[in-house]
């Protein structure tokens, strides 16, 4: 159901139901009571606002045949009584009732005295659940519009997909939110204001929406994501500003069948390290249960020591702890107990994510954010599913990755703000890692020293790979390997200097410290595969892609990359004994792949979604032997690399990439090898 001005019909739809128009438009005499512009005596509008809003009341009367007010009075027949605002004094004759069955087996004319006056045979009746789908009036549509087609009026209003995982999760599906005339009618924020939504004080007013152009601490960030606030081409971008005590709730929606909940947070002034009372809580409310949503909780006792109690991990483990990452925990493994704390979020929007319980999937629910403490927060881009999987969750032999360790231990999905991956517990490596690369991920410096590789505490499996395992040689061929990144550490260089200071341990002088949260996450062993020490060709591919994205003259600086492994040449046995740590680890093997591969998608311009992709997008695949790679060769002219199409890599791996792109376009760009765009 949709609404059009002045009673105009919509092209290429299954069914148009004419409700009314104003007196100077054709078909005025067939308007139903309350659906002419002259009906409502509203200041300056002459009824335009309320008349369109009444469509919802009309539709409600077709779902509940006994409802009389929802929220307006329903006009079923003359006997329903006189409601001044439903009557148009200029209308010729008796006002037309709201409901006359008009399905393809009905013989009633509008206003027929013998017609049922309930909302039977129209509206909700035509839905599948309403039972009348097969009785819809015949339509002569030669080509139906796909549900993947995004008909959002303006690009900046779009969500994450054509059908968003959460409507208006980016707070941009709003028109002139600060306009006096608009707010005199309604100051609600679409998606966040009805059905029990809103703030602790009622409706969520539009005055909480802030155009990011007016937030000084985000100027550099906006420029890095291609929306320069000082440019005449700046695209309005709203976020929600939360203050002390604010509670916001999203209207009811259906929880997607997979995907973590993610959201972006900007905190210009974070809470101090000893302030444990400032944090964001997130709740998912179904009809029967309220869930407190959290990220993967890492036991701090495993990684942290000697931190003052008031600066330690919040025992509630909230969705977001509004303190900065502690200076004693900026690297691995300590950072794993700090992932819900602020890193670069003081200078940009930082993505956080929380897990969604399986039992809530597919259910109707509301989503609630609650701000504790007095730290001001900007909230934006509240959606489900990793942005690194925007163009598709690569399925392995027709099975998409899921966070299900029991049924899918070898295609186990891990979503992180930095990347997403499918992990194989039998191979003890990732099947693939998917990540987005753009200038915002590269805006920073590298740590002063290389962070250590560490086990991934979030894995649900008993036997986890540790860095020391890679000191062994291959079981079959005595292969010597190094720890090779799938997501390159240089592609996650977004770093920041702490806002608050901490006394230097030696001098006592107050100093800022660097936070390398994103970079540290590339040093988890789930992002590592055994590679030969001389991986020069692989490194040239990583370097060229990094330079392409970071080139300020390149307008197509948003790239989606999936990297993975193929085959096996050897197995690295795990270490069962680690002096000073343990002497009873289980024995398992780590697969040494025969090949490494990447597939690359470069949209025509940044910000495009799956349905925006055209034949002008660039895509290619690269297959590189995991063997000694000659010095002086690069990925385009090496004896150990093969440049291929994306479809070729799919055939070799059994994976299906970029499945969210319309199939006809996907087939063309995945068959075409276009590396010319990369210098």
XYZ file of C-alpha atoms in Angstrom:
679
model
C 0.000 0.000 0.000
C 1.223 3.497 -0.808
C -0.186 7.005 -1.038
C -0.114 9.373 -4.020
C -1.041 13.071 -4.162
C -4.324 14.206 -5.712
C -5.525 10.652 -6.298
C -3.074 9.839 -9.073
C -2.735 6.158 -9.917
C 0.556 4.285 -9.700
C 1.932 2.632 -12.814
C 2.925 -1.046 -12.950
C 1.271 -2.233 -9.750
C -1.039 -5.203 -9.276
C -3.955 -3.148 -8.010
C -4.903 0.522 -7.690
C -7.709 1.450 -5.284
C -9.048 4.947 -5.900
C -10.069 6.660 -2.654
C -10.464 10.254 -3.718
C -9.169 13.502 -5.124
C -9.970 17.203 -4.957
C -12.729 19.011 -6.815
C -10.663 20.217 -9.771
C -9.357 16.741 -10.584
C -10.925 14.091 -12.804
C -13.098 11.463 -11.058
C -13.868 13.762 -8.114
C -17.475 12.525 -7.974
C -16.245 8.999 -7.155
C -14.262 10.149 -4.131
C -15.084 8.546 -0.817
C -16.040 10.550 2.243
C -13.006 12.149 3.852
C -10.741 11.726 0.824
C -11.137 15.112 -0.842
C -8.718 17.953 -0.164
C -11.455 20.261 1.078
C -12.367 17.929 3.923
C -10.128 19.077 6.771
C -9.873 22.588 8.100
C -6.124 22.596 8.773
C -4.106 25.794 8.825
C -2.431 26.503 5.461
C -2.954 22.956 4.189
C -6.629 22.752 3.323
C -6.770 19.127 4.402
C -3.806 17.759 2.482
C -2.032 16.283 5.495
C -4.929 14.596 7.277
C -6.516 13.293 4.078
C -3.409 11.313 3.180
C -2.982 10.087 6.732
C -6.549 8.753 6.645
C -5.482 6.054 4.174
C -4.126 4.080 7.134
C -7.500 4.252 8.877
C -9.191 3.046 5.689
C -6.799 0.100 5.489
C -7.253 -0.743 9.186
C -10.970 -1.097 8.506
C -10.206 -3.894 6.052
C -8.096 -5.842 8.563
C -10.459 -5.467 11.534
C -14.079 -5.370 10.412
C -15.303 -4.076 13.770
C -12.852 -1.203 14.306
C -14.504 2.239 14.307
C -11.585 4.594 15.012
C -7.989 3.953 13.964
C -6.938 6.671 14.713
C -9.642 8.532 12.773
C -13.338 7.688 12.525
C -14.216 5.178 9.819
C -17.053 5.995 7.424
C -18.611 2.675 6.440
C -22.167 3.955 5.735
C -24.525 6.878 6.405
C -25.643 5.254 9.638
C -22.167 5.704 11.127
C -23.090 9.274 11.985
C -21.962 12.742 11.020
C -18.286 13.649 11.392
C -17.742 17.182 10.152
C -14.171 16.660 9.021
C -15.222 13.754 6.756
C -17.801 15.777 4.836
C -17.146 17.989 1.836
C -19.965 20.539 1.501
C -19.244 20.960 -2.211
C -19.502 17.253 -2.939
C -22.404 16.443 -5.309
C -24.940 14.043 -3.858
C -24.633 11.592 -0.980
C -21.095 10.934 0.296
C -19.685 7.654 -0.951
C -19.015 4.967 1.678
C -15.509 3.712 2.276
C -16.055 0.072 1.403
C -17.661 -1.619 -1.589
C -16.343 -5.077 -2.570
C -14.681 -4.868 -5.969
C -12.928 -8.217 -6.412
C -13.209 -10.052 -9.719
C -16.304 -12.000 -8.642
C -18.150 -9.035 -7.140
C -20.934 -7.228 -9.042
C -21.399 -4.167 -6.827
C -21.082 -0.546 -7.894
C -19.594 2.072 -5.570
C -22.256 2.960 -2.995
C -24.582 0.075 -3.913
C -27.193 -0.232 -1.151
C -27.001 -4.028 -1.299
C -23.225 -4.154 -0.932
C -21.647 -5.302 2.348
C -20.498 -2.205 4.187
C -17.576 -3.817 6.043
C -14.133 -3.765 4.472
C -14.720 -7.092 2.743
C -13.334 -7.645 -0.720
C -10.848 -4.808 -0.712
C -7.655 -3.661 1.042
C -6.104 -6.345 3.249
C -8.453 -8.899 1.687
C -6.175 -8.974 -1.380
C -3.120 -10.080 0.605
C -2.117 -13.728 0.882
C -3.105 -13.791 4.557
C -6.351 -12.021 3.747
C -7.344 -14.942 1.533
C -8.240 -12.944 -1.568
C -5.005 -12.985 -3.505
C -6.547 -15.029 -6.335
C -9.548 -12.696 -6.506
C -7.585 -9.564 -7.292
C -8.868 -7.738 -10.382
C -6.849 -8.827 -13.385
C -3.837 -6.712 -14.299
C -1.946 -6.701 -17.568
C 1.564 -6.302 -16.284
C 4.141 -7.398 -18.829
C 7.054 -6.920 -16.460
C 6.861 -6.973 -12.685
C 9.082 -4.823 -10.503
C 11.580 -6.834 -8.468
C 11.534 -6.481 -4.683
C 15.254 -5.717 -4.986
C 14.447 -2.486 -6.840
C 15.042 0.510 -4.582
C 12.381 3.151 -5.199
C 13.478 5.480 -2.402
C 12.861 9.047 -3.546
C 16.355 10.360 -2.784
C 19.623 8.448 -2.536
C 20.574 9.802 0.896
C 17.304 8.458 2.326
C 18.140 4.865 1.475
C 18.766 2.180 4.035
C 21.218 -0.693 3.805
C 19.154 -2.579 1.189
C 16.166 -1.921 -1.075
C 14.112 -3.447 1.730
C 16.129 -2.257 4.754
C 16.942 -4.658 7.564
C 15.670 -1.846 9.820
C 13.597 0.977 8.373
C 15.217 4.402 8.743
C 18.109 2.975 10.711
C 20.212 5.819 9.298
C 17.675 8.518 10.334
C 17.740 9.931 6.802
C 14.240 8.898 5.666
C 12.862 12.243 6.756
C 11.938 15.479 4.982
C 12.887 18.872 6.414
C 12.925 17.658 10.033
C 13.542 21.135 11.436
C 10.919 22.906 9.335
C 8.325 24.883 11.285
C 5.420 23.850 9.054
C 6.444 20.192 9.083
C 6.770 20.079 12.868
C 3.481 21.898 13.393
C 1.838 18.763 11.980
C 4.089 16.072 13.425
C 7.591 16.003 14.888
C 7.930 12.228 14.794
C 10.969 10.503 13.303
C 9.749 7.820 10.859
C 10.344 4.329 12.167
C 11.192 5.462 15.689
C 8.042 7.058 17.015
C 4.993 4.803 17.011
C 3.773 1.430 18.312
C 5.459 1.939 21.650
C 8.489 3.659 20.144
C 9.892 7.063 20.978
C 11.782 8.379 23.960
C 11.202 8.202 27.666
C 9.238 11.430 27.309
C 6.978 10.284 24.470
C 7.485 10.740 20.748
C 10.999 11.015 19.449
C 11.092 14.656 18.308
C 12.866 15.698 15.170
C 14.894 18.237 17.141
C 17.103 15.317 18.191
C 18.128 14.874 14.550
C 21.413 16.611 13.790
C 22.879 17.279 10.354
C 26.451 15.993 10.594
C 27.635 19.059 8.728
C 27.166 20.941 11.993
C 29.328 18.593 14.099
C 32.904 20.011 14.048
C 34.523 16.790 15.295
C 33.260 14.931 12.204
C 34.599 17.248 9.487
C 37.621 15.099 8.616
C 35.587 11.903 8.811
C 32.950 13.209 6.397
C 35.668 14.225 3.963
C 37.230 10.751 4.162
C 33.927 9.081 3.296
C 33.456 11.359 0.287
C 30.919 13.814 1.706
C 32.936 16.978 2.248
C 30.865 19.242 4.545
C 32.468 22.327 2.971
C 31.550 21.302 -0.565
C 28.455 22.566 -2.417
C 27.846 18.902 -3.299
C 27.487 17.907 0.350
C 24.653 15.404 0.863
C 22.596 16.019 3.996
C 23.297 13.275 6.518
C 21.363 13.048 9.778
C 22.232 11.265 13.003
C 20.461 11.109 16.337
C 21.930 13.006 19.274
C 21.345 11.322 22.623
C 21.699 13.036 25.966
C 21.485 11.936 29.569
C 18.473 9.741 30.245
C 17.364 9.319 26.626
C 15.633 6.080 25.700
C 14.719 5.490 22.061
C 12.703 2.634 20.631
C 12.267 1.504 17.058
C 8.811 0.517 15.860
C 7.980 -3.150 15.466
C 9.871 -5.016 12.755
C 10.671 -8.618 11.869
C 14.083 -9.734 13.135
C 16.171 -10.941 10.141
C 17.053 -14.623 9.973
C 20.777 -13.888 10.350
C 23.195 -11.061 10.991
C 24.458 -9.222 14.048
C 22.961 -5.839 14.926
C 25.412 -3.069 14.091
C 25.303 0.649 14.755
C 27.644 3.622 14.513
C 28.545 5.779 17.497
C 30.364 9.112 17.701
C 31.423 10.376 21.134
C 33.157 13.785 20.940
C 34.080 13.662 24.643
C 34.287 10.106 26.019
C 33.773 9.213 29.657
C 36.847 9.153 31.867
C 38.546 5.832 32.500
C 37.236 5.639 36.057
C 33.629 6.425 35.098
C 31.918 3.042 34.773
C 28.435 4.560 34.815
C 28.413 5.913 31.247
C 27.339 3.348 28.680
C 24.725 2.385 26.084
C 22.375 -0.533 26.618
C 20.520 -2.222 23.754
C 17.373 -4.297 24.211
C 15.403 -6.443 21.772
C 11.784 -6.841 22.860
C 9.571 -9.582 21.419
C 6.011 -10.227 22.584
C 7.237 -12.603 25.281
C 10.861 -11.774 26.076
C 13.192 -8.810 26.474
C 16.790 -9.600 25.497
C 19.791 -7.529 26.533
C 22.043 -7.462 23.471
C 25.807 -7.612 23.926
C 28.914 -8.300 21.905
C 30.962 -11.434 22.504
C 31.935 -11.211 26.151
C 35.623 -11.900 26.780
C 36.617 -12.829 30.314
C 39.019 -10.028 31.295
C 40.773 -12.268 33.806
C 42.297 -14.145 30.866
C 43.987 -11.105 29.393
C 44.084 -8.163 31.824
C 46.046 -7.666 35.001
C 46.986 -4.784 37.274
C 44.319 -2.347 36.052
C 42.788 -0.226 38.842
C 39.356 -1.644 39.747
C 37.480 1.555 38.867
C 39.111 1.551 35.396
C 38.500 -2.139 34.760
C 35.903 -3.797 32.549
C 32.311 -2.887 33.387
C 30.856 -6.037 34.929
C 27.564 -5.398 33.120
C 29.404 -5.699 29.769
C 27.095 -3.151 28.071
C 26.688 -2.881 24.311
C 28.948 0.195 24.355
C 31.143 1.291 27.244
C 31.600 5.033 26.674
C 35.118 5.039 28.113
C 38.117 4.834 25.816
C 40.162 1.675 25.397
C 42.421 1.475 28.438
C 46.085 2.444 27.783
C 47.205 -0.932 29.153
C 44.945 -2.741 26.680
C 45.602 -1.140 23.292
C 47.159 -4.263 21.735
C 46.518 -8.000 21.559
C 45.431 -9.947 23.485
C 44.231 -7.259 25.916
C 42.170 -5.390 23.326
C 39.760 -8.335 23.117
C 38.281 -7.382 26.484
C 37.886 -3.760 25.326
C 36.006 -4.151 22.049
C 32.903 -2.465 23.437
C 34.884 0.643 24.429
C 35.608 3.745 22.368
C 38.527 3.721 19.950
C 38.484 6.185 17.051
C 34.863 7.099 17.855
C 36.008 10.438 19.266
C 36.936 11.640 15.768
C 34.652 9.596 13.531
C 31.711 7.239 13.601
C 32.824 3.914 15.044
C 30.865 0.742 14.369
C 29.811 -1.492 17.236
C 27.851 -4.690 16.994
C 25.884 -6.942 19.313
C 24.727 -10.524 18.943
C 21.092 -11.449 18.336
C 19.653 -14.579 20.016
C 18.559 -17.300 17.598
C 15.177 -17.676 19.295
C 14.291 -14.080 18.330
C 14.878 -14.641 14.608
C 11.803 -14.194 12.446
C 9.766 -12.697 15.279
C 8.124 -9.304 15.555
C 10.148 -7.134 17.891
C 11.018 -3.626 19.004
C 14.566 -2.338 19.440
C 15.435 -0.062 22.346
C 18.563 1.994 23.067
C 19.110 3.413 26.543
C 21.831 5.935 27.393
C 23.221 5.727 30.918
C 25.293 8.585 32.315
C 25.850 12.097 31.004
C 28.153 11.463 28.020
C 26.603 12.853 24.817
C 26.409 10.422 21.920
C 25.574 10.563 18.209
C 23.892 7.398 16.890
C 23.619 6.431 13.221
C 23.303 3.511 10.777
C 21.407 1.038 12.942
C 21.090 -2.066 10.774
C 21.498 -5.826 10.777
C 24.203 -7.762 8.883
C 27.811 -6.720 8.335
C 28.468 -3.904 5.872
C 31.335 -6.066 4.580
C 28.694 -8.489 3.279
C 26.589 -5.823 1.570
C 26.923 -7.500 -1.815
C 26.325 -10.996 -0.493
C 27.231 -13.614 2.089
C 29.313 -16.050 -0.017
C 27.651 -19.433 0.169
C 29.800 -22.555 0.216
C 28.227 -25.329 -1.836
C 24.850 -23.560 -1.524
C 25.181 -23.050 2.231
C 25.597 -19.519 3.584
C 27.833 -19.053 6.611
C 26.010 -18.840 9.937
C 27.180 -18.466 13.561
C 26.115 -22.055 14.291
C 28.997 -24.109 15.755
C 26.907 -27.277 16.038
C 25.471 -27.539 12.535
C 28.039 -25.471 10.636
C 31.433 -25.878 12.331
C 33.192 -25.651 8.968
C 31.229 -22.679 7.661
C 30.989 -20.662 10.854
C 30.179 -16.969 10.411
C 32.060 -14.297 12.360
C 30.998 -10.666 11.916
C 33.214 -7.866 13.154
C 33.146 -4.116 12.557
C 36.454 -4.569 10.701
C 35.551 -7.562 8.472
C 33.445 -10.723 8.213
C 34.665 -14.279 7.736
C 33.672 -17.917 7.373
C 35.769 -20.178 9.619
C 36.440 -23.898 9.204
C 37.109 -25.784 12.421
C 38.498 -28.747 10.474
C 40.962 -26.633 8.464
C 41.656 -24.344 11.455
C 41.668 -21.385 9.059
C 39.100 -19.154 7.425
C 37.400 -20.301 4.237
C 37.134 -16.655 3.246
C 37.333 -13.162 4.691
C 35.256 -10.303 3.246
C 36.053 -6.649 3.806
C 35.297 -3.184 2.515
C 38.163 -0.813 1.851
C 37.803 2.953 1.562
C 39.777 5.995 2.788
C 37.998 6.012 6.155
C 39.639 2.679 7.047
C 43.084 4.007 6.117
C 42.967 7.336 7.965
C 45.678 6.857 10.530
C 49.137 5.609 11.330
C 50.470 2.170 12.135
C 51.355 1.067 15.659
C 54.946 1.929 16.658
C 55.663 -1.800 16.852
C 53.994 -4.755 15.187
C 51.200 -6.124 17.410
C 51.465 -9.767 18.458
C 49.288 -12.439 16.851
C 46.822 -13.919 19.333
C 44.167 -16.592 19.553
C 40.604 -15.507 18.864
C 38.832 -15.830 22.214
C 35.422 -15.428 20.561
C 35.650 -18.797 18.772
C 33.210 -21.329 20.267
C 35.434 -24.319 19.477
C 37.552 -26.175 22.025
C 40.776 -26.200 20.012
C 41.889 -22.703 19.067
C 44.959 -21.898 17.001
C 47.609 -19.885 18.830
C 50.531 -17.976 17.405
C 53.091 -20.503 18.673
C 51.544 -23.247 16.529
C 53.083 -21.632 13.455
C 56.593 -22.255 14.785
C 56.169 -25.925 13.863
C 56.952 -27.250 10.386
C 54.639 -29.210 8.137
C 53.822 -32.772 9.098
C 54.181 -34.153 5.564
C 56.636 -31.954 3.665
C 58.413 -30.070 6.461
C 56.842 -26.878 5.152
C 58.032 -23.711 6.847
C 55.289 -21.083 7.037
C 54.624 -17.599 8.317
C 51.453 -16.080 9.706
C 49.811 -14.520 6.663
C 47.010 -11.957 6.900
C 43.861 -12.372 4.813
C 42.713 -8.846 5.695
C 45.992 -6.910 5.405
C 46.971 -5.005 8.518
C 47.697 -1.926 6.365
C 44.046 -1.884 5.241
C 42.915 -1.291 8.818
C 45.082 1.676 9.783
C 42.332 3.795 11.314
C 43.874 4.978 14.566
C 43.368 7.829 16.969
C 45.011 9.618 19.831
C 43.179 9.270 23.119
C 41.041 12.194 24.206
C 41.948 11.852 27.878
C 45.458 11.598 29.282
C 47.119 9.084 31.567
C 50.232 9.546 33.759
C 53.406 8.130 32.255
C 54.473 5.075 34.275
C 58.040 6.370 34.607
C 57.799 10.170 34.659
C 54.256 10.720 35.920
C 53.684 13.283 33.156
C 50.151 13.279 31.740
C 50.230 11.952 28.178
C 47.849 11.004 25.421
C 48.190 7.498 24.017
C 47.452 5.879 20.653
C 44.537 3.476 20.157
C 44.942 0.916 17.343
C 41.684 -0.965 17.768
C 40.982 -1.832 14.110
C 44.567 -2.731 13.307
C 44.802 -5.062 16.304
C 41.826 -7.072 15.034
C 43.764 -8.106 11.930
C 46.201 -9.956 14.226
C 43.650 -12.503 15.416
C 44.523 -16.039 14.337
C 41.145 -16.411 12.603
C 42.425 -13.836 10.074
C 45.643 -15.795 9.549
C 46.579 -18.608 7.154
C 49.882 -20.462 6.698
C 51.813 -18.741 3.913
C 55.274 -19.298 2.520
C 57.835 -16.742 3.747
C 58.441 -15.393 0.233
C 54.870 -14.176 -0.433
C 56.062 -11.253 -2.562
C 53.432 -11.500 -5.317
C 50.591 -11.644 -2.789
C 52.019 -8.537 -1.133
C 52.119 -6.613 -4.424
C 48.407 -7.336 -4.894
C 47.639 -6.087 -1.382
C 49.790 -3.008 -1.905
C 48.268 -2.063 -5.265
C 44.729 -2.300 -3.905
C 45.700 -0.212 -0.889
C 47.268 2.487 -3.085
C 44.227 2.495 -5.366
C 41.902 3.204 -2.433
C 44.151 5.794 -0.780
C 44.810 7.775 -4.000
C 43.087 11.171 -3.429
C 42.603 11.642 -7.184
C 40.679 8.375 -7.515
C 36.911 8.892 -7.439
C 36.202 5.141 -7.327
C 37.920 4.631 -3.984
C 35.502 2.131 -2.450
C 36.431 -1.515 -3.004
C 34.935 -4.783 -1.774
C 37.408 -7.641 -1.428
C 37.003 -11.302 -0.531
C 40.140 -13.362 0.132
C 40.485 -17.055 0.869
C 42.295 -20.346 0.457
C 42.103 -23.365 -1.832
C 43.466 -26.890 -1.607
C 46.118 -28.380 0.663
C 49.845 -29.118 0.440
C 50.685 -29.871 4.065
C 49.475 -29.714 7.657
C 51.039 -27.865 10.555
C 50.631 -29.810 13.824
C 49.609 -27.794 16.845
C 51.938 -27.493 19.796
C 50.768 -29.574 22.730
C 53.280 -28.070 25.141
C 54.137 -24.400 25.608
C 56.800 -23.861 28.286
C 55.523 -21.834 31.191
C 51.944 -21.852 29.888
C 50.566 -25.339 29.304
C 51.603 -28.918 28.645
C 48.284 -30.526 27.816
C 46.878 -28.913 24.665
C 45.043 -31.186 22.265
C 46.753 -32.250 19.060
C 45.200 -30.915 15.835
C 46.376 -29.889 12.376
C 46.330 -26.548 10.557
C 45.837 -26.782 6.805
C 48.511 -25.299 4.542
C 46.623 -24.157 1.407
C 47.911 -24.806 -2.092
C 46.584 -21.486 -3.368
C 45.456 -18.112 -2.078
C 42.866 -16.099 -3.971
C 41.103 -12.756 -4.005
C 37.997 -11.519 -5.788
C 37.565 -7.766 -6.133
C 34.479 -5.646 -6.828
C 34.841 -1.933 -7.606
C 31.494 -0.103 -7.916
C 31.237 2.807 -10.325
C 31.059 5.221 -7.411
C 31.231 5.048 -3.609
C 28.046 4.411 -1.681
C 26.348 2.221 -4.265
C 24.219 -0.662 -3.040
C 23.553 -4.003 -4.748
C 20.723 -2.655 -6.904
C 22.831 0.329 -8.024
C 25.504 -1.844 -9.606
C 25.529 -1.662 -13.406
C 27.616 -3.183 -16.162
C 30.094 -0.363 -15.530
C 31.318 -1.931 -12.281
C 34.737 -3.601 -12.364
C 35.421 -7.087 -11.047
C 38.192 -9.652 -11.290
C 39.784 -12.579 -9.492
C 43.397 -13.505 -8.760
C 44.719 -16.982 -7.941
C 48.245 -17.161 -6.479
C 50.205 -20.308 -5.668
C 51.174 -20.556 -2.001
C 54.782 -21.262 -2.943
C 58.076 -19.422 -3.224
C 57.273 -16.283 -5.181
C 60.021 -14.849 -7.397
C 61.522 -11.505 -6.488
C 60.693 -8.633 -8.831
C 57.409 -10.104 -10.073
C 53.988 -8.664 -9.324
C 50.518 -10.139 -9.418
C 49.894 -9.020 -13.005
C 52.942 -10.692 -14.549
C 54.031 -13.514 -12.262
C 54.628 -17.165 -13.026
C 52.754 -18.092 -9.831
C 49.616 -15.972 -10.312
C 46.608 -16.273 -12.600
C 44.304 -13.338 -13.280
C 40.822 -14.695 -13.770
C 37.165 -13.813 -13.712
C 35.132 -13.966 -10.517
C 33.217 -16.891 -12.013
C 36.477 -18.813 -12.455
C 37.224 -18.466 -8.736
C 33.653 -19.550 -7.968
C 34.122 -22.701 -10.050
C 37.351 -23.556 -8.235
C 36.140 -22.892 -4.694
C 32.447 -23.838 -4.780
C 31.612 -20.351 -3.460
C 29.030 -17.910 -4.803
C 30.111 -14.266 -4.573
C 28.167 -10.982 -4.779
C 24.814 -12.784 -4.860
C 22.889 -9.647 -3.814
C 23.600 -7.994 -7.173
C 20.780 -8.539 -9.720
C 21.509 -11.802 -11.498
C 21.720 -10.470 -15.055
C 24.289 -7.822 -14.101
C 26.127 -10.165 -11.749
C 26.621 -12.708 -14.518
C 28.160 -10.154 -16.876
C 30.594 -8.480 -14.477
C 31.639 -11.810 -12.934
C 32.530 -13.191 -16.361
C 34.500 -10.132 -17.438
C 38.093 -9.623 -16.272
C 38.679 -5.923 -15.652
C 41.999 -5.150 -13.946
C 42.795 -2.087 -16.040
C 41.454 0.221 -13.356
C 44.252 -0.877 -10.982
C 47.522 0.802 -12.119
